[in-house]
Amino acid sequence: IREAENLPDFCWKKGREEALKKAYKLYCVSEYAQDFIIKNYNKNVHVVHNFVDDVFNECGYLKKYDKEAKIKFLALGTIEKRKGYDTLIDAFLGLPEKIKNSCELHIAGRLWDGAKNFYPKILKSVNQNENIFYHGEIREREKIHSLISQCDYVVVPSIDESCSLVALEGAMLGRPLILSQNIGAKYVLDKNCGWTFKTGNINDLTNVFINAINNIDKITDMGKCIRNQYLKTSTYDIYEQNILKMVNDNIVEDIFYYKENNIKL
């Protein structure tokens, strides 16, 4: 299961909610999603964390502090309400003018047809503010990785996200993270390489922006820290081991059933 608090949106079809509640065992991608599923559907749920490929040696580098350079924040994802772009922009615009002028906010993502009543406000903010940039939809992974590497901090302001691959890619490329509390990828964070803020809380995110700006001289150390967190939790090899363990545990658990029914493994 790769969803969290939006799972009820998938239960409109008959039988889906019943299947969730009666399942012998469920797997999800984060502790955040696990907590929601336990509270609402089923206690028999286990976590297998997501992964992203490690391309740091091909296109990554640790950011160095440059007191003359503008501090760049980056958010990636479909331009819709659930991604929290309204909170993101309002928080950025709420920065004191002098601080705001030392920063840039970069955004990239698809303009989704289902959000036509939402994204015009975002584009208006882009057009009216010279330090907010919209890069359009980017599909090529190399270009996404390049954009992440050009920025200082990766921000994921979503209202709900079971496990953000953007957050994992930012961590893989050594970029400190700013995550809303409703982001399943919080397990890659510690106090030395990023921040969380109250979901949808503009003032809280503004304060985190200020904190990040004040700590920009530590950007290299924070980058090393978040990349180490990625290497401990979110590589392909770790994911492969966890998936194989999941399969193996379930096969071993039912081994006698297989033998009794002459099922060859």
PDB file of C-alpha atoms in Angstrom:
ATOM      1  CA  ILE A   1       0.000   0.000   0.000  1.00  0.00           C
ATOM      2  CA  ARG A   2       1.562   3.275  -1.109  1.00  0.00           C
ATOM      3  CA  GLU A   3      -0.999   5.668   0.321  1.00  0.00           C
ATOM      4  CA  ALA A   4      -1.708   7.081   3.783  1.00  0.00           C
ATOM      5  CA  GLU A   5      -4.398   9.572   4.850  1.00  0.00           C
ATOM      6  CA  ASN A   6      -5.922   9.611   1.367  1.00  0.00           C
ATOM      7  CA  LEU A   7      -6.733   5.881   1.545  1.00  0.00           C
ATOM      8  CA  PRO A   8     -10.450   6.630   2.117  1.00  0.00           C
ATOM      9  CA  ASP A   9     -10.503   8.168  -1.376  1.00  0.00           C
ATOM     10  CA  PHE A  10      -9.781   4.703  -2.782  1.00  0.00           C
ATOM     11  CA  CYS A  11     -12.538   2.974  -0.829  1.00  0.00           C
ATOM     12  CA  TRP A  12     -15.430   4.178  -2.991  1.00  0.00           C
ATOM     13  CA  LYS A  13     -15.436   0.847  -4.805  1.00  0.00           C
ATOM     14  CA  LYS A  14     -17.311  -1.942  -3.083  1.00  0.00           C
ATOM     15  CA  GLY A  15     -15.106  -4.406  -1.262  1.00  0.00           C
ATOM     16  CA  ARG A  16     -11.954  -2.312  -0.944  1.00  0.00           C
ATOM     17  CA  GLU A  17     -12.453  -1.141   2.633  1.00  0.00           C
ATOM     18  CA  GLU A  18     -13.527  -4.623   3.675  1.00  0.00           C
ATOM     19  CA  ALA A  19     -10.385  -6.052   2.052  1.00  0.00           C
ATOM     20  CA  LEU A  20      -8.209  -3.611   4.001  1.00  0.00           C
ATOM     21  CA  LYS A  21      -9.884  -4.471   7.283  1.00  0.00           C
ATOM     22  CA  LYS A  22      -9.869  -8.236   6.809  1.00  0.00           C
ATOM     23  CA  ALA A  23      -6.406  -8.653   5.275  1.00  0.00           C
ATOM     24  CA  TYR A  24      -4.237 -11.174   7.121  1.00  0.00           C
ATOM     25  CA  LYS A  25      -1.199  -8.970   6.585  1.00  0.00           C
ATOM     26  CA  LEU A  26      -0.569  -5.591   4.968  1.00  0.00           C
ATOM     27  CA  TYR A  27       2.609  -3.763   3.941  1.00  0.00           C
ATOM     28  CA  CYS A  28       3.088  -0.007   3.555  1.00  0.00           C
ATOM     29  CA  VAL A  29       6.010   2.347   2.870  1.00  0.00           C
ATOM     30  CA  SER A  30       6.384   4.364   6.088  1.00  0.00           C
ATOM     31  CA  GLU A  31       5.606   4.529   9.788  1.00  0.00           C
ATOM     32  CA  TYR A  32       3.392   7.537   9.051  1.00  0.00           C
ATOM     33  CA  ALA A  33       1.217   5.416   6.744  1.00  0.00           C
ATOM     34  CA  GLN A  34       1.350   2.514   9.184  1.00  0.00           C
ATOM     35  CA  ASP A  35      -0.045   4.642  12.013  1.00  0.00           C
ATOM     36  CA  PHE A  36      -2.984   5.766   9.879  1.00  0.00           C
ATOM     37  CA  ILE A  37      -3.793   2.244   8.692  1.00  0.00           C
ATOM     38  CA  ILE A  38      -3.635   0.849  12.237  1.00  0.00           C
ATOM     39  CA  LYS A  39      -5.995   3.532  13.543  1.00  0.00           C
ATOM     40  CA  ASN A  40      -8.521   3.150  10.733  1.00  0.00           C
ATOM     41  CA  TYR A  41      -8.323  -0.282   9.125  1.00  0.00           C
ATOM     42  CA  ASN A  42      -6.038  -3.025  10.324  1.00  0.00           C
ATOM     43  CA  LYS A  43      -3.398  -3.613  13.008  1.00  0.00           C
ATOM     44  CA  ASN A  44      -1.566  -6.245  10.949  1.00  0.00           C
ATOM     45  CA  VAL A  45       0.474  -3.791   8.908  1.00  0.00           C
ATOM     46  CA  HIS A  46       4.251  -3.740   8.417  1.00  0.00           C
ATOM     47  CA  VAL A  47       6.652  -1.224   6.875  1.00  0.00           C
ATOM     48  CA  VAL A  48       8.956  -1.697   3.875  1.00  0.00           C
ATOM     49  CA  HIS A  49      10.597   1.664   3.189  1.00  0.00           C
ATOM     50  CA  ASN A  50      10.884   3.112  -0.313  1.00  0.00           C
ATOM     51  CA  PHE A  51      14.163   3.568  -2.163  1.00  0.00           C
ATOM     52  CA  VAL A  52      15.704   5.704  -4.911  1.00  0.00           C
ATOM     53  CA  ASP A  53      18.712   4.802  -7.042  1.00  0.00           C
ATOM     54  CA  ASP A  54      22.020   6.246  -5.907  1.00  0.00           C
ATOM     55  CA  VAL A  55      23.353   8.515  -8.656  1.00  0.00           C
ATOM     56  CA  PHE A  56      25.466  10.736  -6.421  1.00  0.00           C
ATOM     57  CA  ASN A  57      28.758   9.633  -7.994  1.00  0.00           C
ATOM     58  CA  GLU A  58      27.408  10.380 -11.481  1.00  0.00           C
ATOM     59  CA  CYS A  59      25.796  13.786 -10.953  1.00  0.00           C
ATOM     60  CA  GLY A  60      25.874  14.761  -7.284  1.00  0.00           C
ATOM     61  CA  TYR A  61      28.097  16.927  -5.135  1.00  0.00           C
ATOM     62  CA  LEU A  62      27.951  18.433  -1.669  1.00  0.00           C
ATOM     63  CA  LYS A  63      26.946  22.076  -1.600  1.00  0.00           C
ATOM     64  CA  LYS A  64      29.501  24.548  -0.247  1.00  0.00           C
ATOM     65  CA  TYR A  65      28.694  27.702   1.667  1.00  0.00           C
ATOM     66  CA  ASP A  66      28.963  30.847  -0.435  1.00  0.00           C
ATOM     67  CA  LYS A  67      28.042  33.991   1.477  1.00  0.00           C
ATOM     68  CA  GLU A  68      27.560  35.908  -1.787  1.00  0.00           C
ATOM     69  CA  ALA A  69      25.110  33.421  -3.348  1.00  0.00           C
ATOM     70  CA  LYS A  70      21.345  33.477  -2.922  1.00  0.00           C
ATOM     71  CA  ILE A  71      19.900  30.635  -0.855  1.00  0.00           C
ATOM     72  CA  LYS A  72      17.736  28.400  -3.034  1.00  0.00           C
ATOM     73  CA  PHE A  73      14.759  26.375  -1.842  1.00  0.00           C
ATOM     74  CA  LEU A  74      13.230  23.770  -4.168  1.00  0.00           C
ATOM     75  CA  ALA A  75       9.838  22.015  -4.231  1.00  0.00           C
ATOM     76  CA  LEU A  76       8.966  19.324  -6.784  1.00  0.00           C
ATOM     77  CA  GLY A  77       5.640  17.684  -7.613  1.00  0.00           C
ATOM     78  CA  THR A  78       2.267  18.092  -9.279  1.00  0.00           C
ATOM     79  CA  ILE A  79       0.846  21.579  -8.720  1.00  0.00           C
ATOM     80  CA  GLU A  80      -2.233  20.680  -6.664  1.00  0.00           C
ATOM     81  CA  LYS A  81      -3.727  21.391  -3.246  1.00  0.00           C
ATOM     82  CA  ARG A  82      -2.544  18.121  -1.677  1.00  0.00           C
ATOM     83  CA  LYS A  83       1.091  19.071  -2.388  1.00  0.00           C
ATOM     84  CA  GLY A  84       0.823  22.146  -0.160  1.00  0.00           C
ATOM     85  CA  TYR A  85       2.149  24.730  -2.623  1.00  0.00           C
ATOM     86  CA  ASP A  86      -0.165  27.418  -1.257  1.00  0.00           C
ATOM     87  CA  THR A  87       1.341  27.004   2.221  1.00  0.00           C
ATOM     88  CA  LEU A  88       4.820  26.939   0.699  1.00  0.00           C
ATOM     89  CA  ILE A  89       4.442  30.203  -1.207  1.00  0.00           C
ATOM     90  CA  ASP A  90       2.592  32.053   1.557  1.00  0.00           C
ATOM     91  CA  ALA A  91       5.305  31.042   4.028  1.00  0.00           C
ATOM     92  CA  PHE A  92       8.057  32.198   1.667  1.00  0.00           C
ATOM     93  CA  LEU A  93       6.307  35.518   1.013  1.00  0.00           C
ATOM     94  CA  GLY A  94       5.925  35.941   4.779  1.00  0.00           C
ATOM     95  CA  LEU A  95       9.683  36.212   5.233  1.00  0.00           C
ATOM     96  CA  PRO A  96      11.009  39.630   6.291  1.00  0.00           C
ATOM     97  CA  GLU A  97      11.828  41.581   3.132  1.00  0.00           C
ATOM     98  CA  LYS A  98      15.585  41.722   3.695  1.00  0.00           C
ATOM     99  CA  ILE A  99      15.770  37.962   4.298  1.00  0.00           C
ATOM    100  CA  LYS A 100      13.461  37.171   1.391  1.00  0.00           C
ATOM    101  CA  ASN A 101      15.628  39.161  -1.005  1.00  0.00           C
ATOM    102  CA  SER A 102      18.566  36.907  -0.155  1.00  0.00           C
ATOM    103  CA  CYS A 103      16.621  33.802  -1.227  1.00  0.00           C
ATOM    104  CA  GLU A 104      14.944  32.131  -4.177  1.00  0.00           C
ATOM    105  CA  LEU A 105      12.071  29.679  -4.250  1.00  0.00           C
ATOM    106  CA  HIS A 106      12.118  27.212  -7.151  1.00  0.00           C
ATOM    107  CA  ILE A 107       9.140  25.056  -8.136  1.00  0.00           C
ATOM    108  CA  ALA A 108       8.782  22.330 -10.759  1.00  0.00           C
ATOM    109  CA  GLY A 109       5.822  20.097 -11.498  1.00  0.00           C
ATOM    110  CA  ARG A 110       2.936  19.222 -13.782  1.00  0.00           C
ATOM    111  CA  LEU A 111      -0.108  21.478 -14.039  1.00  0.00           C
ATOM    112  CA  TRP A 112      -2.756  18.849 -13.352  1.00  0.00           C
ATOM    113  CA  ASP A 113      -6.150  19.244 -15.057  1.00  0.00           C
ATOM    114  CA  GLY A 114      -7.848  18.242 -11.819  1.00  0.00           C
ATOM    115  CA  ALA A 115      -6.358  21.298 -10.099  1.00  0.00           C
ATOM    116  CA  LYS A 116      -7.435  24.027 -12.537  1.00  0.00           C
ATOM    117  CA  ASN A 117      -9.095  25.890  -9.661  1.00  0.00           C
ATOM    118  CA  PHE A 118      -5.844  25.807  -7.670  1.00  0.00           C
ATOM    119  CA  TYR A 119      -2.702  26.303  -9.751  1.00  0.00           C
ATOM    120  CA  PRO A 120      -3.578  29.741 -11.262  1.00  0.00           C
ATOM    121  CA  LYS A 121      -2.943  31.269  -7.818  1.00  0.00           C
ATOM    122  CA  ILE A 122       0.470  29.598  -7.731  1.00  0.00           C
ATOM    123  CA  LEU A 123       1.391  30.850 -11.207  1.00  0.00           C
ATOM    124  CA  LYS A 124       0.200  34.342 -10.274  1.00  0.00           C
ATOM    125  CA  SER A 125       2.611  34.369  -7.324  1.00  0.00           C
ATOM    126  CA  VAL A 126       5.401  33.251  -9.651  1.00  0.00           C
ATOM    127  CA  ASN A 127       4.642  36.067 -12.103  1.00  0.00           C
ATOM    128  CA  GLN A 128       4.398  38.724  -9.401  1.00  0.00           C
ATOM    129  CA  ASN A 129       7.576  37.858  -7.471  1.00  0.00           C
ATOM    130  CA  GLU A 130      10.998  38.005  -9.071  1.00  0.00           C
ATOM    131  CA  ASN A 131      12.504  35.546  -6.568  1.00  0.00           C
ATOM    132  CA  ILE A 132       9.963  32.731  -7.218  1.00  0.00           C
ATOM    133  CA  PHE A 133      10.662  30.538 -10.256  1.00  0.00           C
ATOM    134  CA  TYR A 134       8.490  27.908 -11.960  1.00  0.00           C
ATOM    135  CA  HIS A 135      10.406  25.429 -14.124  1.00  0.00           C
ATOM    136  CA  GLY A 136       7.395  23.633 -15.593  1.00  0.00           C
ATOM    137  CA  GLU A 137       7.058  19.869 -15.700  1.00  0.00           C
ATOM    138  CA  ILE A 138      10.352  17.975 -15.757  1.00  0.00           C
ATOM    139  CA  ARG A 139      10.211  14.285 -16.648  1.00  0.00           C
ATOM    140  CA  GLU A 140      13.860  13.449 -17.284  1.00  0.00           C
ATOM    141  CA  ARG A 141      15.515  12.152 -14.106  1.00  0.00           C
ATOM    142  CA  GLU A 142      18.854  13.709 -15.067  1.00  0.00           C
ATOM    143  CA  LYS A 143      17.280  17.183 -15.248  1.00  0.00           C
ATOM    144  CA  ILE A 144      15.507  16.659 -11.927  1.00  0.00           C
ATOM    145  CA  HIS A 145      18.745  15.601 -10.274  1.00  0.00           C
ATOM    146  CA  SER A 146      20.506  18.604 -11.797  1.00  0.00           C
ATOM    147  CA  LEU A 147      17.879  20.999 -10.433  1.00  0.00           C
ATOM    148  CA  ILE A 148      18.090  19.451  -6.964  1.00  0.00           C
ATOM    149  CA  SER A 149      21.875  19.790  -7.022  1.00  0.00           C
ATOM    150  CA  GLN A 150      21.664  23.471  -7.973  1.00  0.00           C
ATOM    151  CA  CYS A 151      19.567  24.249  -4.890  1.00  0.00           C
ATOM    152  CA  ASP A 152      20.413  24.320  -1.182  1.00  0.00           C
ATOM    153  CA  TYR A 153      17.308  22.877   0.469  1.00  0.00           C
ATOM    154  CA  VAL A 154      14.553  20.533  -0.720  1.00  0.00           C
ATOM    155  CA  VAL A 155      11.090  21.344   0.651  1.00  0.00           C
ATOM    156  CA  VAL A 156       8.148  18.902   0.698  1.00  0.00           C
ATOM    157  CA  PRO A 157       5.123  20.794   2.080  1.00  0.00           C
ATOM    158  CA  SER A 158       2.458  18.180   1.250  1.00  0.00           C
ATOM    159  CA  ILE A 159      -0.761  17.829   3.207  1.00  0.00           C
ATOM    160  CA  ASP A 160      -0.394  14.046   2.947  1.00  0.00           C
ATOM    161  CA  GLU A 161       2.298  11.882   1.364  1.00  0.00           C
ATOM    162  CA  SER A 162       2.913   8.274   2.384  1.00  0.00           C
ATOM    163  CA  CYS A 163       6.626   8.412   1.509  1.00  0.00           C
ATOM    164  CA  SER A 164       8.025  11.218  -0.619  1.00  0.00           C
ATOM    165  CA  LEU A 165      10.452  10.068  -3.309  1.00  0.00           C
ATOM    166  CA  VAL A 166      11.427  13.731  -3.767  1.00  0.00           C
ATOM    167  CA  ALA A 167      12.591  13.776  -0.149  1.00  0.00           C
ATOM    168  CA  LEU A 168      14.600  10.587  -0.682  1.00  0.00           C
ATOM    169  CA  GLU A 169      16.185  11.984  -3.858  1.00  0.00           C
ATOM    170  CA  GLY A 170      17.106  15.166  -2.026  1.00  0.00           C
ATOM    171  CA  ALA A 171      18.704  13.106   0.736  1.00  0.00           C
ATOM    172  CA  MET A 172      20.513  10.915  -1.798  1.00  0.00           C
ATOM    173  CA  LEU A 173      22.009  14.043  -3.411  1.00  0.00           C
ATOM    174  CA  GLY A 174      23.029  15.501  -0.048  1.00  0.00           C
ATOM    175  CA  ARG A 175      20.454  18.291   0.227  1.00  0.00           C
ATOM    176  CA  PRO A 176      18.990  19.011   3.672  1.00  0.00           C
ATOM    177  CA  LEU A 177      15.219  18.597   3.879  1.00  0.00           C
ATOM    178  CA  ILE A 178      12.272  20.656   5.088  1.00  0.00           C
ATOM    179  CA  LEU A 179       9.260  18.351   5.476  1.00  0.00           C
ATOM    180  CA  SER A 180       5.705  18.757   6.673  1.00  0.00           C
ATOM    181  CA  GLN A 181       4.756  16.407   9.511  1.00  0.00           C
ATOM    182  CA  ASN A 182       2.459  14.489   7.147  1.00  0.00           C
ATOM    183  CA  ILE A 183       5.372  13.139   5.110  1.00  0.00           C
ATOM    184  CA  GLY A 184       6.245   9.469   5.502  1.00  0.00           C
ATOM    185  CA  ALA A 185       9.908  10.030   4.629  1.00  0.00           C
ATOM    186  CA  LYS A 186      10.601  11.722   7.971  1.00  0.00           C
ATOM    187  CA  TYR A 187      12.633   8.675   8.991  1.00  0.00           C
ATOM    188  CA  VAL A 188      15.617   9.985   6.968  1.00  0.00           C
ATOM    189  CA  LEU A 189      15.790  13.149   9.084  1.00  0.00           C
ATOM    190  CA  ASP A 190      17.588  13.921  12.263  1.00  0.00           C
ATOM    191  CA  LYS A 191      18.174  17.271  13.987  1.00  0.00           C
ATOM    192  CA  ASN A 192      21.455  17.805  12.107  1.00  0.00           C
ATOM    193  CA  CYS A 193      20.176  17.602   8.543  1.00  0.00           C
ATOM    194  CA  GLY A 194      16.690  19.075   8.282  1.00  0.00           C
ATOM    195  CA  TRP A 195      13.459  20.272   9.826  1.00  0.00           C
ATOM    196  CA  THR A 196       9.784  19.393  10.026  1.00  0.00           C
ATOM    197  CA  PHE A 197       6.922  21.858  10.348  1.00  0.00           C
ATOM    198  CA  LYS A 198       3.253  21.610  11.253  1.00  0.00           C
ATOM    199  CA  THR A 199       1.338  20.596   8.151  1.00  0.00           C
ATOM    200  CA  GLY A 200      -0.436  23.538   6.541  1.00  0.00           C
ATOM    201  CA  ASN A 201       0.950  26.004   9.116  1.00  0.00           C
ATOM    202  CA  ILE A 202       2.291  29.043   7.263  1.00  0.00           C
ATOM    203  CA  ASN A 203       3.950  30.697  10.261  1.00  0.00           C
ATOM    204  CA  ASP A 204       5.683  27.506  11.310  1.00  0.00           C
ATOM    205  CA  LEU A 205       7.120  27.003   7.822  1.00  0.00           C
ATOM    206  CA  THR A 206       8.240  30.657   7.678  1.00  0.00           C
ATOM    207  CA  ASN A 207      10.139  30.117  10.935  1.00  0.00           C
ATOM    208  CA  VAL A 208      11.753  26.966   9.521  1.00  0.00           C
ATOM    209  CA  PHE A 209      12.816  28.943   6.435  1.00  0.00           C
ATOM    210  CA  ILE A 210      14.474  31.494   8.732  1.00  0.00           C
ATOM    211  CA  ASN A 211      16.176  28.707  10.680  1.00  0.00           C
ATOM    212  CA  ALA A 212      17.483  27.161   7.463  1.00  0.00           C
ATOM    213  CA  ILE A 213      18.748  30.541   6.246  1.00  0.00           C
ATOM    214  CA  ASN A 214      20.524  31.150   9.542  1.00  0.00           C
ATOM    215  CA  ASN A 215      22.231  27.747   9.252  1.00  0.00           C
ATOM    216  CA  ILE A 216      23.348  28.042   5.623  1.00  0.00           C
ATOM    217  CA  ASP A 217      27.005  28.116   6.722  1.00  0.00           C
ATOM    218  CA  LYS A 218      26.524  24.489   7.857  1.00  0.00           C
ATOM    219  CA  ILE A 219      25.194  23.369   4.451  1.00  0.00           C
ATOM    220  CA  THR A 220      28.105  21.001   3.695  1.00  0.00           C
ATOM    221  CA  ASP A 221      27.914  19.194   7.046  1.00  0.00           C
ATOM    222  CA  MET A 222      24.131  18.963   6.793  1.00  0.00           C
ATOM    223  CA  GLY A 223      24.499  17.528   3.292  1.00  0.00           C
ATOM    224  CA  LYS A 224      26.897  14.842   4.514  1.00  0.00           C
ATOM    225  CA  CYS A 225      24.516  13.990   7.345  1.00  0.00           C
ATOM    226  CA  ILE A 226      21.382  13.636   5.197  1.00  0.00           C
ATOM    227  CA  ARG A 227      23.249  11.570   2.602  1.00  0.00           C
ATOM    228  CA  ASN A 228      24.454   9.223   5.341  1.00  0.00           C
ATOM    229  CA  GLN A 229      20.840   8.889   6.479  1.00  0.00           C
ATOM    230  CA  TYR A 230      19.895   7.918   2.926  1.00  0.00           C
ATOM    231  CA  LEU A 231      22.683   5.339   2.778  1.00  0.00           C
ATOM    232  CA  LYS A 232      21.401   3.785   6.017  1.00  0.00           C
ATOM    233  CA  THR A 233      17.743   3.600   5.020  1.00  0.00           C
ATOM    234  CA  SER A 234      16.854   4.074   1.364  1.00  0.00           C
ATOM    235  CA  THR A 235      19.253   2.453  -1.107  1.00  0.00           C
ATOM    236  CA  TYR A 236      18.246  -0.211  -3.621  1.00  0.00           C
ATOM    237  CA  ASP A 237      20.260  -2.881  -1.772  1.00  0.00           C
ATOM    238  CA  ILE A 238      18.433  -2.180   1.501  1.00  0.00           C
ATOM    239  CA  TYR A 239      15.076  -2.237  -0.281  1.00  0.00           C
ATOM    240  CA  GLU A 240      15.939  -5.527  -1.986  1.00  0.00           C
ATOM    241  CA  GLN A 241      16.871  -7.116   1.343  1.00  0.00           C
ATOM    242  CA  ASN A 242      13.639  -5.908   2.941  1.00  0.00           C
ATOM    243  CA  ILE A 243      11.484  -7.164   0.065  1.00  0.00           C
ATOM    244  CA  LEU A 244      13.184 -10.576   0.094  1.00  0.00           C
ATOM    245  CA  LYS A 245      12.757 -10.768   3.868  1.00  0.00           C
ATOM    246  CA  MET A 246       9.066  -9.940   3.481  1.00  0.00           C
ATOM    247  CA  VAL A 247       8.599 -12.713   0.932  1.00  0.00           C
ATOM    248  CA  ASN A 248      10.720 -15.207   2.851  1.00  0.00           C
ATOM    249  CA  ASP A 249       8.986 -14.545   6.177  1.00  0.00           C
ATOM    250  CA  ASN A 250       5.587 -15.173   4.637  1.00  0.00           C
ATOM    251  CA  ILE A 251       6.690 -18.337   2.832  1.00  0.00           C
ATOM    252  CA  VAL A 252       8.281 -19.779   5.983  1.00  0.00           C
ATOM    253  CA  GLU A 253       5.225 -18.865   8.025  1.00  0.00           C
ATOM    254  CA  ASP A 254       2.999 -20.894   5.684  1.00  0.00           C
ATOM    255  CA  ILE A 255       5.461 -23.705   4.952  1.00  0.00           C
ATOM    256  CA  PHE A 256       3.289 -26.402   6.496  1.00  0.00           C
ATOM    257  CA  TYR A 257       0.304 -25.286   4.432  1.00  0.00           C
ATOM    258  CA  TYR A 258       2.389 -25.666   1.284  1.00  0.00           C
ATOM    259  CA  LYS A 259       3.631 -29.118   2.311  1.00  0.00           C
ATOM    260  CA  GLU A 260       0.167 -30.391   3.244  1.00  0.00           C
ATOM    261  CA  ASN A 261      -1.182 -29.314  -0.120  1.00  0.00           C
ATOM    262  CA  ASN A 262       1.825 -30.630  -2.074  1.00  0.00           C
ATOM    263  CA  ILE A 263       2.778 -27.151  -3.315  1.00  0.00           C
ATOM    264  CA  LYS A 264       6.377 -27.027  -4.497  1.00  0.00           C
ATOM    265  CA  LEU A 265       8.368 -23.923  -3.637  1.00  0.00           C
TER     266      LEU A 265
END
